[in-house]
Amino acid sequence: MEQKDIVVLSFESSCDETACAIVKNGREVLSSVIATQIDIHKRFGGVVPEIASRNHIDAISNVVSEALDKAHLTLDDIDLVSATYGPGLVGALLVGLSFGKSLAWTIKKPFLGVHHIEGHIAANYITHKDLEPPYICLVVSGGHSNLVYVKNYTEFEILGRTRDDAVGEAFDKVSRVIGLEYPGGPKIDKLAKEGHPSYKLPETFFEDSLDFSFSGIKTAVINLVHKEGENINVPDLCASFEKAVTDVLLSNLLKACKMKNTNKVALAGGVSANSYIRATLDQMGKENNLKIYYPELVYCTDNAAMIGAAAYYDYLAGKTSDLDLNAVPYLKLGDKLRK
Ligand code: KG4
Ligand code: ZN
């Protein structure tokens, strides 16, 4: 018997994007609307939590109407409502989560709270209709750096995590010190293309662990900028920074593949948009016979379609959340607070 289609309306508001999407059967995006606050936070050099919350409140009704309009659907067509409940900025999370729970209650449909990182991983299902677990996923974003074994659609094993800064955080801090605007990742990506990795930066590896550390690389860049002053070659510095970070990320990724005896790998999160990381991984893939998956650029950074994709698989596994589900700012991957 054919399975009934499941149409999920999803929210993402964990940081500085207010997003709403409608996704069918976990893989087909009917609409995805993202109201970004980047221009508002730029002048502060990073996201200001209180300002983010207020702007989410202003934007949220509009993004829902737009998502429904673009998909040519009404609320009657929705089978499940979902929203990110953690990790993220608590005030920001609460806006999408409260709106989502209220909407589910109003239209008498089930609600499901989604883990933001599980969402980033699920972004790959939208782009790659053939991708199925198990595989290794390297999740690299502004707030997280995790090496994850995706056992199945709803079970995740963390093989390595950052012990200090997240990769995106290091990109953003380095960019600030060289005078680039927030968010620095895309700007470093662009400038690095004009440079060569001529500066030697420290690369941290741990014995018997696939954990990461990026604060050493970041501090070395900051010290170099202070020491060299105006003589610093910015494109070379960007290329050197990207190379150091990429060496560490991809060498642990390869070790994880060997450990789990798999050649299937996916990237996820804002930093997975980085062109040097992608090119280097492609090369490494050829040398090591890896099958590599990346989300489309628009689904690398925060969006609600990835939350709808993750929600679909949780729902298929029989999960829903109670309407008293609270935001959990420091939610860890693998923590299952919902019933
Ligand atoms: O996934 P995301 O939108 O938000 C979090 O969940 O944190 O990731 C945002 C991060 C920022 O740190 C941004 O600088 C970084 O992703 N980023 C990049 C690139 N595009 C975005 N980093 C390196 N290269 C890029 N092309
Ligand atoms: Zn994110």
Coordinates of C-alpha atoms and ligand atoms in Angstrom, one line a residue:
M1 CA 0.0 0.0 0.0
E2 CA 1.3 3.5 -0.8
Q3 CA 2.2 5.6 2.1
K4 CA 0.2 8.9 2.6
D5 CA 2.2 12.1 1.9
I6 CA 3.3 13.9 5.0
V7 CA 3.5 17.7 4.7
V8 CA 5.5 19.4 7.4
L9 CA 5.5 23.1 8.2
S10 CA 8.7 24.0 10.0
F11 CA 10.3 26.9 11.9
E12 CA 14.0 27.8 12.5
S13 CA 14.9 30.7 14.7
S14 CA 17.9 29.6 16.8
C15 CA 20.2 32.4 15.8
D16 CA 19.8 35.3 13.3
E17 CA 17.5 33.8 10.6
T18 CA 13.8 33.7 10.9
A19 CA 12.8 30.8 8.7
C20 CA 9.7 28.9 7.7
A21 CA 9.4 26.1 5.2
I22 CA 7.0 23.5 3.9
V23 CA 8.5 20.1 3.1
K24 CA 6.8 17.0 1.7
N25 CA 8.0 13.6 2.8
G26 CA 11.3 14.8 4.2
R27 CA 12.9 15.5 0.8
E28 CA 10.7 17.7 -1.3
V29 CA 10.8 21.4 -0.5
L30 CA 7.5 23.1 -1.4
S31 CA 8.7 26.5 -0.1
S32 CA 11.5 27.8 2.0
V33 CA 11.5 31.4 3.3
I34 CA 14.4 32.9 5.2
A35 CA 14.3 36.4 6.7
T36 CA 17.9 37.1 7.6
Q37 CA 19.0 39.6 10.2
I38 CA 22.7 39.7 9.0
D39 CA 22.5 43.4 8.1
I40 CA 21.1 44.3 11.5
H41 CA 23.9 42.5 13.4
K42 CA 26.7 43.5 11.1
R43 CA 27.3 46.8 12.8
F44 CA 27.9 45.0 16.1
G45 CA 30.4 42.5 14.6
G46 CA 28.2 39.6 15.6
V47 CA 24.8 38.5 16.7
V48 CA 23.2 40.5 19.6
P49 CA 20.8 38.0 21.3
E50 CA 18.2 40.5 22.5
I51 CA 18.0 42.2 19.1
A52 CA 17.7 38.8 17.4
S53 CA 14.7 37.9 19.6
R54 CA 12.9 41.1 18.9
N55 CA 13.5 40.8 15.1
H56 CA 12.3 37.2 15.1
I57 CA 9.0 38.4 16.7
D58 CA 8.6 41.1 14.0
A59 CA 9.3 38.6 11.1
I60 CA 7.7 35.4 12.1
S61 CA 4.0 35.9 11.0
N62 CA 5.2 37.1 7.6
V63 CA 7.5 34.2 6.9
V64 CA 4.6 31.7 7.6
S65 CA 2.2 33.5 5.3
E66 CA 4.9 33.7 2.6
A67 CA 5.8 30.0 3.0
L68 CA 2.1 29.0 2.6
D69 CA 1.6 31.4 -0.4
K70 CA 4.7 30.1 -2.2
A71 CA 3.7 26.5 -1.7
H72 CA 0.1 27.3 -2.9
L73 CA -1.2 25.7 0.3
T74 CA -3.3 26.6 3.3
L75 CA -3.0 25.5 6.9
D76 CA -5.5 22.7 6.2
D77 CA -2.9 21.0 4.1
I78 CA -0.4 20.7 6.9
D79 CA 0.0 17.3 8.7
L80 CA 2.7 18.2 11.2
V81 CA 4.3 21.4 12.7
S82 CA 7.9 21.5 13.8
A83 CA 10.4 23.9 15.2
T84 CA 14.0 24.0 16.4
Y85 CA 14.0 23.7 20.2
G86 CA 17.8 23.7 20.7
P87 CA 20.7 24.4 20.7
G88 CA 20.8 28.1 20.1
L89 CA 20.1 31.5 21.7
V90 CA 17.3 30.9 24.2
G91 CA 15.3 34.1 23.4
A92 CA 15.6 33.4 19.7
L93 CA 14.6 29.8 19.9
L94 CA 11.6 30.6 22.0
V95 CA 10.0 32.7 19.2
G96 CA 9.9 29.9 16.6
L97 CA 9.2 27.2 19.2
S98 CA 6.3 29.1 20.8
F99 CA 4.8 30.1 17.5
G100 CA 5.1 26.6 16.2
K101 CA 3.5 25.0 19.3
S102 CA 0.6 27.6 19.2
L103 CA 0.0 27.0 15.5
A104 CA 0.0 23.2 16.0
W105 CA -2.5 23.5 18.8
T106 CA -4.7 25.9 16.7
I107 CA -4.9 23.7 13.7
K108 CA -5.1 20.5 15.8
K109 CA -2.1 18.8 14.3
P110 CA 0.9 17.2 16.1
F111 CA 4.0 19.1 17.0
L112 CA 7.6 18.0 16.9
G113 CA 10.7 19.8 18.4
V114 CA 13.8 19.3 16.3
H115 CA 17.5 19.3 17.3
H116 CA 19.2 22.0 15.2
I117 CA 22.2 19.9 14.4
E118 CA 20.0 17.0 13.3
G119 CA 18.4 19.5 11.0
H120 CA 21.8 20.5 9.5
I121 CA 22.5 16.8 8.8
A122 CA 19.0 16.3 7.3
A123 CA 19.7 19.2 4.8
N124 CA 21.6 16.5 2.8
Y125 CA 18.4 14.5 2.3
I126 CA 16.8 17.5 0.5
T127 CA 19.7 17.7 -2.0
H128 CA 20.5 14.0 -2.4
K129 CA 17.3 12.0 -2.9
D130 CA 19.4 8.8 -2.8
L131 CA 21.3 9.4 0.4
E132 CA 20.5 6.9 3.2
P133 CA 22.3 6.2 6.5
P134 CA 24.7 4.9 7.7
Y135 CA 27.4 7.5 6.9
I136 CA 29.8 9.9 8.6
C137 CA 28.7 13.6 8.7
L138 CA 31.0 16.5 9.5
V139 CA 28.8 19.2 10.9
V140 CA 30.6 22.6 10.9
S141 CA 28.7 25.8 11.7
G142 CA 29.0 29.0 13.6
G143 CA 28.2 27.3 16.9
H144 CA 29.2 23.6 16.4
S145 CA 31.9 21.3 15.0
N146 CA 31.0 17.7 15.3
L147 CA 32.1 14.5 13.6
V148 CA 29.0 12.4 13.7
Y149 CA 28.2 8.8 12.8
V150 CA 24.7 8.8 11.4
K151 CA 23.5 5.3 12.3
N152 CA 20.0 5.7 10.9
Y153 CA 17.6 8.6 10.4
T154 CA 17.2 9.2 14.1
E155 CA 20.2 7.9 15.9
F156 CA 23.5 9.7 16.0
E157 CA 26.9 8.9 17.6
I158 CA 29.3 11.7 18.2
L159 CA 32.9 10.6 17.2
G160 CA 34.5 14.0 17.8
R161 CA 33.7 17.5 18.9
T162 CA 35.5 20.8 19.3
R163 CA 37.1 21.3 22.7
D164 CA 37.0 25.1 22.3
D165 CA 35.8 27.3 19.4
A166 CA 33.5 26.1 16.7
V167 CA 35.0 26.3 13.2
G168 CA 32.6 29.1 12.0
E169 CA 33.3 31.0 15.2
A170 CA 37.0 30.9 14.4
F171 CA 36.3 32.1 10.9
D172 CA 34.2 35.0 12.3
K173 CA 36.8 35.9 14.9
V174 CA 39.7 35.8 12.4
S175 CA 37.7 37.9 10.0
R176 CA 37.0 40.5 12.6
V177 CA 40.7 40.9 13.5
I178 CA 41.6 41.5 9.8
G179 CA 38.7 44.0 9.5
L180 CA 36.2 42.1 7.5
E181 CA 32.4 42.3 8.2
Y182 CA 30.3 39.7 10.0
P183 CA 29.8 36.9 9.0
G184 CA 33.4 36.4 8.0
G185 CA 33.3 32.9 6.6
P186 CA 32.2 33.8 3.1
K187 CA 34.6 36.8 3.0
I188 CA 37.6 34.7 4.0
D189 CA 36.5 32.1 1.5
K190 CA 36.7 34.7 -1.3
L191 CA 39.9 36.4 -0.3
A192 CA 41.8 33.1 0.2
K193 CA 41.3 32.4 -3.5
E194 CA 43.7 35.3 -4.2
G195 CA 46.4 34.0 -1.8
H196 CA 48.7 31.2 -1.0
P197 CA 49.0 29.4 2.3
S198 CA 52.5 30.9 3.1
Y199 CA 52.0 31.4 6.8
K200 CA 52.7 28.4 9.0
L201 CA 49.9 27.9 11.6
P202 CA 49.6 25.3 14.3
E203 CA 47.4 22.3 13.7
T204 CA 46.1 20.5 16.8
F205 CA 45.5 16.8 16.9
F206 CA 44.6 14.7 19.9
E207 CA 46.0 11.2 20.5
D208 CA 43.2 8.6 20.6
S209 CA 40.5 11.1 20.0
L210 CA 38.8 12.7 17.0
D211 CA 38.1 15.9 18.9
F212 CA 39.0 19.3 17.4
S213 CA 40.6 22.4 18.8
F214 CA 40.6 25.7 16.8
S215 CA 41.6 28.3 19.4
G216 CA 45.3 27.7 18.8
I217 CA 45.0 28.4 15.1
K218 CA 42.8 31.4 15.8
T219 CA 45.2 32.8 18.4
A220 CA 48.2 32.3 16.1
V221 CA 46.4 34.3 13.4
I222 CA 45.6 37.1 15.8
N223 CA 49.2 37.2 17.0
L224 CA 50.5 37.3 13.4
V225 CA 48.2 40.3 12.6
H226 CA 49.5 42.2 15.6
K227 CA 53.1 41.4 14.9
E228 CA 53.1 42.1 11.2
G229 CA 50.8 45.1 11.3
E230 CA 50.2 46.6 7.9
N231 CA 52.8 44.3 6.3
I232 CA 50.4 41.3 6.6
N233 CA 49.4 39.7 3.4
V234 CA 45.6 39.3 4.0
P235 CA 44.8 36.9 1.1
D236 CA 47.8 34.7 2.2
L237 CA 46.7 34.8 5.8
C238 CA 43.1 33.7 4.8
A239 CA 44.5 30.9 2.6
S240 CA 46.8 29.8 5.5
F241 CA 44.0 29.8 8.0
E242 CA 41.7 27.9 5.7
K243 CA 44.4 25.3 5.0
A244 CA 45.1 24.7 8.7
V245 CA 41.5 24.3 9.6
T246 CA 40.8 22.1 6.6
D247 CA 43.8 19.8 7.3
V248 CA 42.5 19.2 10.8
L249 CA 38.9 18.7 9.8
L250 CA 39.5 16.4 6.9
S251 CA 42.2 14.3 8.5
N252 CA 39.8 13.5 11.4
L253 CA 37.0 12.8 8.9
L254 CA 39.2 10.3 7.1
K255 CA 40.1 8.6 10.4
A256 CA 36.4 8.4 11.3
C257 CA 35.6 6.7 7.9
K258 CA 38.3 4.1 8.7
M259 CA 37.1 3.6 12.2
K260 CA 33.5 3.0 11.1
N261 CA 34.6 1.2 7.9
T262 CA 32.5 3.4 5.6
N263 CA 33.3 5.4 2.6
K264 CA 30.1 7.5 2.6
V265 CA 30.5 11.0 4.0
A266 CA 28.4 14.1 4.2
L267 CA 29.1 17.7 5.1
A268 CA 26.6 20.0 6.9
G269 CA 26.4 23.5 8.5
G270 CA 27.3 27.0 7.4
V271 CA 31.0 26.3 7.0
S272 CA 30.3 23.4 4.6
A273 CA 29.6 26.1 2.1
N274 CA 33.4 26.8 2.1
S275 CA 34.9 26.3 -1.4
Y276 CA 38.4 25.3 -0.2
I277 CA 37.0 22.7 2.2
R278 CA 34.8 21.3 -0.6
A279 CA 37.6 21.2 -3.2
T280 CA 40.1 19.6 -0.8
L281 CA 37.5 17.0 0.2
D282 CA 36.7 16.2 -3.4
Q283 CA 40.4 15.6 -4.0
M284 CA 40.7 13.4 -0.9
G285 CA 37.6 11.6 -2.0
K286 CA 39.2 10.7 -5.3
E287 CA 42.4 9.4 -3.5
N288 CA 40.4 7.4 -0.9
N289 CA 37.4 6.3 -2.9
L290 CA 34.9 8.3 -0.9
K291 CA 31.3 9.0 -1.8
I292 CA 30.8 12.6 -0.8
Y293 CA 27.5 14.5 -0.3
Y294 CA 27.1 18.3 0.3
P295 CA 23.9 20.2 0.8
E296 CA 23.1 22.9 -1.7
L297 CA 24.6 26.2 -0.6
V298 CA 21.2 27.6 0.5
Y299 CA 20.7 24.6 2.8
C300 CA 24.2 24.8 4.3
T301 CA 23.4 27.9 6.5
D302 CA 20.4 28.1 8.8
N303 CA 17.0 27.4 7.1
A304 CA 13.7 25.8 8.1
A305 CA 13.6 23.2 5.3
M306 CA 16.3 21.2 7.0
I307 CA 14.2 21.2 10.2
G308 CA 11.2 19.9 8.2
A309 CA 13.3 17.1 6.8
A310 CA 14.6 16.0 10.2
A311 CA 11.1 16.3 11.7
Y312 CA 9.7 14.0 9.0
Y313 CA 12.1 11.2 9.9
D314 CA 11.4 11.6 13.7
Y315 CA 7.7 11.5 13.0
L316 CA 8.0 8.3 10.9
A317 CA 9.9 6.8 13.8
G318 CA 6.8 7.5 16.0
K319 CA 7.9 10.6 17.8
T320 CA 6.0 13.8 18.6
S321 CA 6.6 16.4 21.3
D322 CA 4.3 17.6 24.1
L323 CA 3.2 21.3 23.9
D324 CA 5.1 22.0 27.1
L325 CA 8.4 21.4 25.3
N326 CA 10.8 24.2 26.3
A327 CA 13.8 25.7 24.5
V328 CA 17.1 24.1 25.4
P329 CA 20.0 26.4 24.5
Y330 CA 22.8 23.9 25.3
L331 CA 21.1 20.8 23.9
K332 CA 23.6 18.2 22.9
L333 CA 23.4 16.0 19.9
G334 CA 21.9 12.6 21.0
D335 CA 20.0 14.2 23.9
K336 CA 16.4 13.2 23.5
L337 CA 14.2 15.3 25.7
R338 CA 11.0 14.9 23.7
K339 CA 8.9 11.9 24.2
Ligands
KG4_1 O1 24.9 26.9 10.1 P1 25.0 28.4 10.3 O2 24.2 29.3 9.4 O3 24.7 28.8 11.8 C1 24.9 28.1 12.9 O4 24.2 27.1 13.2 O5 25.9 28.4 13.6 O6 26.6 28.8 10.2 C2 27.0 30.1 10.2 C3 28.5 30.1 10.1 C4 29.2 31.5 10.3 O7 30.2 31.3 11.2 C5 29.7 31.8 8.9 O8 30.9 32.6 8.9 C6 30.0 30.4 8.3 O9 29.0 29.6 8.8 N1 30.1 30.4 6.8 C7 31.3 30.0 6.2 C8 31.0 30.2 4.8 N2 29.6 30.5 4.7 C9 29.1 30.6 6.0 N3 32.5 29.7 6.6 C10 33.4 29.5 5.7 N4 33.2 29.6 4.4 C11 32.0 29.9 3.9 N5 31.8 30.0 2.6
ZN2 ZN 23.0 26.3 12.2

